[in-house]
């Protein structure tokens, strides 16, 4: 009976060992499959996250660029408005100065004619000639004093305000003659002010002042 029991025990042990190896192999296979699925799942999760982060970075860059462009555009509009206001104020001051000079000239002319009228009645014409001779240098004196100021004061040209005149002087345009009769170098300097309103008429306006 003992001899018959031994082989049966060995068979059972072998069978158990085979089953154990089989189950361990199955467990290892399941673990490997689970690890593979976990890796796939991790990749699937990481890719959308990476894409989302990339989209967020691109959106942020676009929004920053749009904000900078809008800010620069608003600043340019503000500078243009400021220069336009300064130019209008400069034009208004020039017009008031011209009106004052015209009124003073008209009053001086009127006073000259009034003074000359009683001089005709007496026969002596010498004092009348003296009066007219004294009136001439008065009218000629402001013209001689205004010539150097006119050439250097670019704001006397219609369309050029104080801000634009300052920029032109910084660019090398320091005289009205350079605008009225520009050389090739002056033309290149004036090209920087193409955006100025009435740029095409600056030369003609400068010639009027001269």
Coordinates of C-alpha atoms in Angstrom, one line a residue:
X1 CA 0.0 0.0 0.0
X2 CA 2.9 2.4 0.8
X3 CA 4.5 1.9 -2.7
X4 CA 1.2 2.7 -4.4
X5 CA 0.7 5.9 -2.2
X6 CA 4.1 7.4 -3.2
X7 CA 3.5 7.8 -6.9
X8 CA 0.1 9.3 -6.2
X9 CA 1.7 11.9 -3.9
X10 CA 4.4 12.7 -6.5
X11 CA 1.7 13.1 -9.1
X12 CA -0.3 15.4 -6.9
X13 CA 2.8 17.5 -6.1
X14 CA 3.7 17.7 -9.8
X15 CA 0.2 18.6 -10.7
X16 CA 0.1 21.3 -8.0
X17 CA 3.4 22.6 -9.2
X18 CA 2.1 22.8 -12.8
X19 CA -1.0 24.5 -11.7
X20 CA 1.0 27.0 -9.6
X21 CA 3.3 27.7 -12.5
X22 CA 0.3 28.1 -14.7
X23 CA -1.5 30.5 -12.4
X24 CA 1.7 32.4 -11.7
X25 CA 2.2 32.8 -15.4
X26 CA -1.4 34.0 -15.8
X27 CA -0.9 36.4 -12.9
X28 CA 2.2 37.8 -14.5
X29 CA 0.4 38.1 -17.8
X30 CA -2.4 40.0 -16.2
X31 CA 0.0 42.2 -14.4
X32 CA 1.9 43.0 -17.6
X33 CA -1.4 43.7 -19.4
X34 CA -2.4 46.0 -16.5
X35 CA 0.9 47.8 -16.7
X36 CA 0.5 48.2 -20.5
X37 CA -3.0 49.5 -20.1
X38 CA -1.8 51.9 -17.4
X39 CA 1.0 53.2 -19.6
X40 CA -1.5 53.6 -22.5
X41 CA -3.9 55.4 -20.2
X42 CA -1.2 57.6 -18.8
X43 CA -0.2 58.6 -22.4
X44 CA -3.8 59.2 -23.3
X45 CA -4.1 61.5 -20.3
X46 CA -0.8 63.3 -20.8
X47 CA -1.4 64.1 -24.5
X48 CA -4.6 66.1 -23.9
X49 CA -3.0 67.8 -21.0
X50 CA 0.0 68.8 -23.1
X51 CA -2.2 70.0 -25.9
X52 CA -4.3 72.0 -23.4
X53 CA -1.2 73.6 -22.0
X54 CA 0.1 74.4 -25.4
X55 CA -3.3 75.9 -26.4
X56 CA -3.2 78.0 -23.2
X57 CA 0.3 79.3 -24.0
X58 CA -0.7 80.1 -27.6
X59 CA -3.9 81.9 -26.4
X60 CA -1.9 83.8 -23.8
X61 CA 0.6 84.9 -26.4
X62 CA -2.1 86.0 -28.8
X63 CA -3.9 88.0 -26.1
X64 CA -0.7 89.7 -25.0
X65 CA 0.1 90.6 -28.6
X66 CA -3.4 91.9 -29.2
X67 CA -3.2 93.9 -26.0
X68 CA 0.2 95.4 -27.0
X69 CA -1.1 96.2 -30.5
X70 CA -4.2 97.9 -29.0
X71 CA -2.1 99.8 -26.5
X72 CA 0.3 101.1 -29.2
X73 CA -2.7 102.1 -31.4
X74 CA -4.3 104.0 -28.6
X75 CA -1.0 105.7 -27.8
X76 CA -0.5 106.7 -31.4
X77 CA -4.0 108.1 -31.6
X78 CA -3.4 110.1 -28.4
X79 CA -0.1 111.5 -29.8
X80 CA -1.8 112.4 -33.0
X81 CA -4.6 114.1 -31.2
X82 CA -2.2 116.0 -29.0
X83 CA -0.1 117.1 -32.0
X84 CA -3.3 118.2 -33.8
X85 CA -4.4 120.2 -30.8
X86 CA -1.0 121.8 -30.5
X87 CA -1.0 122.6 -34.2
X88 CA -4.4 124.2 -34.0
X89 CA -3.4 126.3 -31.0
X90 CA -0.3 127.4 -32.9
X91 CA -2.4 128.2 -36.0
X92 CA -4.8 130.2 -33.8
X93 CA -2.0 132.1 -32.2
X94 CA -0.5 132.9 -35.6
X95 CA -3.9 134.1 -36.9
X96 CA -4.5 136.3 -33.9
X97 CA -1.0 137.7 -34.3
X98 CA -1.6 138.4 -38.0
X99 CA -5.0 140.1 -37.1
X100 CA -3.3 142.2 -34.5
X101 CA -0.5 143.2 -36.9
X102 CA -3.1 144.0 -39.6
X103 CA -5.1 146.1 -37.2
X104 CA -2.0 148.0 -36.1
X105 CA -1.0 148.6 -39.7
X106 CA -4.5 149.8 -40.6
X107 CA -4.5 152.2 -37.6
X108 CA -1.0 153.4 -38.5
X109 CA -2.1 154.0 -42.1
X110 CA -5.3 155.8 -40.9
X111 CA -3.3 158.0 -38.6
X112 CA -0.8 158.7 -41.4
X113 CA -3.5 159.8 -43.8
X114 CA -5.2 162.0 -41.1
X115 CA -1.9 163.7 -40.4
X116 CA -1.1 164.1 -44.1
X117 CA -4.5 165.8 -44.8
X118 CA -4.0 169.0 -42.8
X119 CA -0.5 169.2 -44.3
X120 CA -2.0 169.8 -47.7
X121 CA -3.7 173.0 -46.7
X122 CA -0.6 175.0 -46.0
X123 CA 1.7 175.8 -48.9
X124 CA 4.8 174.4 -47.1
X125 CA 5.2 170.8 -48.3
X126 CA 8.4 170.1 -46.4
X127 CA 6.9 169.1 -43.0
X128 CA 4.5 166.8 -44.8
X129 CA 7.4 165.1 -46.5
X130 CA 9.1 164.7 -43.2
X131 CA 6.1 163.1 -41.7
X132 CA 5.9 160.6 -44.5
X133 CA 9.6 159.9 -44.3
X134 CA 9.3 159.2 -40.6
X135 CA 6.4 156.9 -41.2
X136 CA 8.3 154.7 -43.7
X137 CA 11.1 153.5 -41.3
X138 CA 8.4 152.6 -38.8
X139 CA 6.7 150.3 -41.3
X140 CA 10.1 148.9 -42.6
X141 CA 11.6 148.2 -39.2
X142 CA 9.3 145.3 -38.2
X143 CA 9.8 143.7 -41.6
X144 CA 13.6 143.6 -41.2
X145 CA 13.3 142.3 -37.7
X146 CA 10.8 139.6 -38.8
X147 CA 12.8 138.1 -41.6
X148 CA 15.3 136.1 -39.5
X149 CA 12.5 135.0 -37.1
X150 CA 10.4 133.9 -40.0
X151 CA 13.1 131.7 -41.5
X152 CA 13.8 129.8 -38.3
X153 CA 10.2 129.7 -37.0
X154 CA 8.7 126.7 -38.8
X155 CA 5.3 127.2 -37.1
X156 CA 4.7 130.1 -39.5
X157 CA 4.1 127.6 -42.2
X158 CA 0.5 126.6 -42.4
X159 CA 0.0 123.0 -41.2
X160 CA 3.1 122.9 -38.9
X161 CA 2.5 123.1 -35.2
X162 CA 5.0 123.4 -32.3
X163 CA 5.3 119.7 -31.9
X164 CA 5.9 119.0 -35.6
X165 CA 8.3 122.0 -35.8
X166 CA 10.3 120.5 -32.9
X167 CA 10.5 117.1 -34.6
X168 CA 11.5 118.7 -37.9
X169 CA 14.3 120.6 -36.2
X170 CA 15.5 117.4 -34.6
X171 CA 15.5 115.8 -38.1
X172 CA 17.6 118.7 -39.5
X173 CA 15.0 120.9 -41.0
X174 CA 15.8 124.2 -39.3
X175 CA 14.7 126.8 -41.9
X176 CA 11.6 127.5 -43.9
X177 CA 13.7 127.7 -47.0
X178 CA 14.5 124.0 -46.6
X179 CA 10.7 123.3 -46.9
X180 CA 10.1 125.8 -49.6
X181 CA 13.0 124.8 -51.8
X182 CA 14.2 121.5 -50.4
X183 CA 17.4 119.8 -51.6
X184 CA 17.7 116.1 -52.2
X185 CA 18.9 115.6 -48.6
X186 CA 16.1 117.8 -47.3
X187 CA 13.5 115.9 -49.3
X188 CA 14.7 112.6 -47.6
X189 CA 14.4 114.3 -44.2
X190 CA 10.9 115.6 -45.1
X191 CA 9.8 112.0 -46.1
X192 CA 9.6 111.2 -42.4
X193 CA 6.6 113.6 -42.1
X194 CA 4.5 112.1 -44.9
X195 CA 1.7 111.3 -42.5
X196 CA 1.3 115.0 -41.6
X197 CA -2.0 116.5 -42.7
X198 CA -1.5 118.8 -45.7
X199 CA 2.1 117.5 -46.3
X200 CA 1.8 118.0 -50.1
X201 CA 1.0 121.7 -49.6
X202 CA 3.9 122.4 -47.2
X203 CA 6.3 123.6 -49.9
X204 CA 3.7 126.0 -51.3
X205 CA 2.8 127.3 -47.9
X206 CA 6.5 127.8 -47.0
X207 CA 7.0 129.8 -50.3
X208 CA 4.0 132.1 -49.3
X209 CA 5.7 132.8 -46.0
X210 CA 9.0 133.6 -47.6

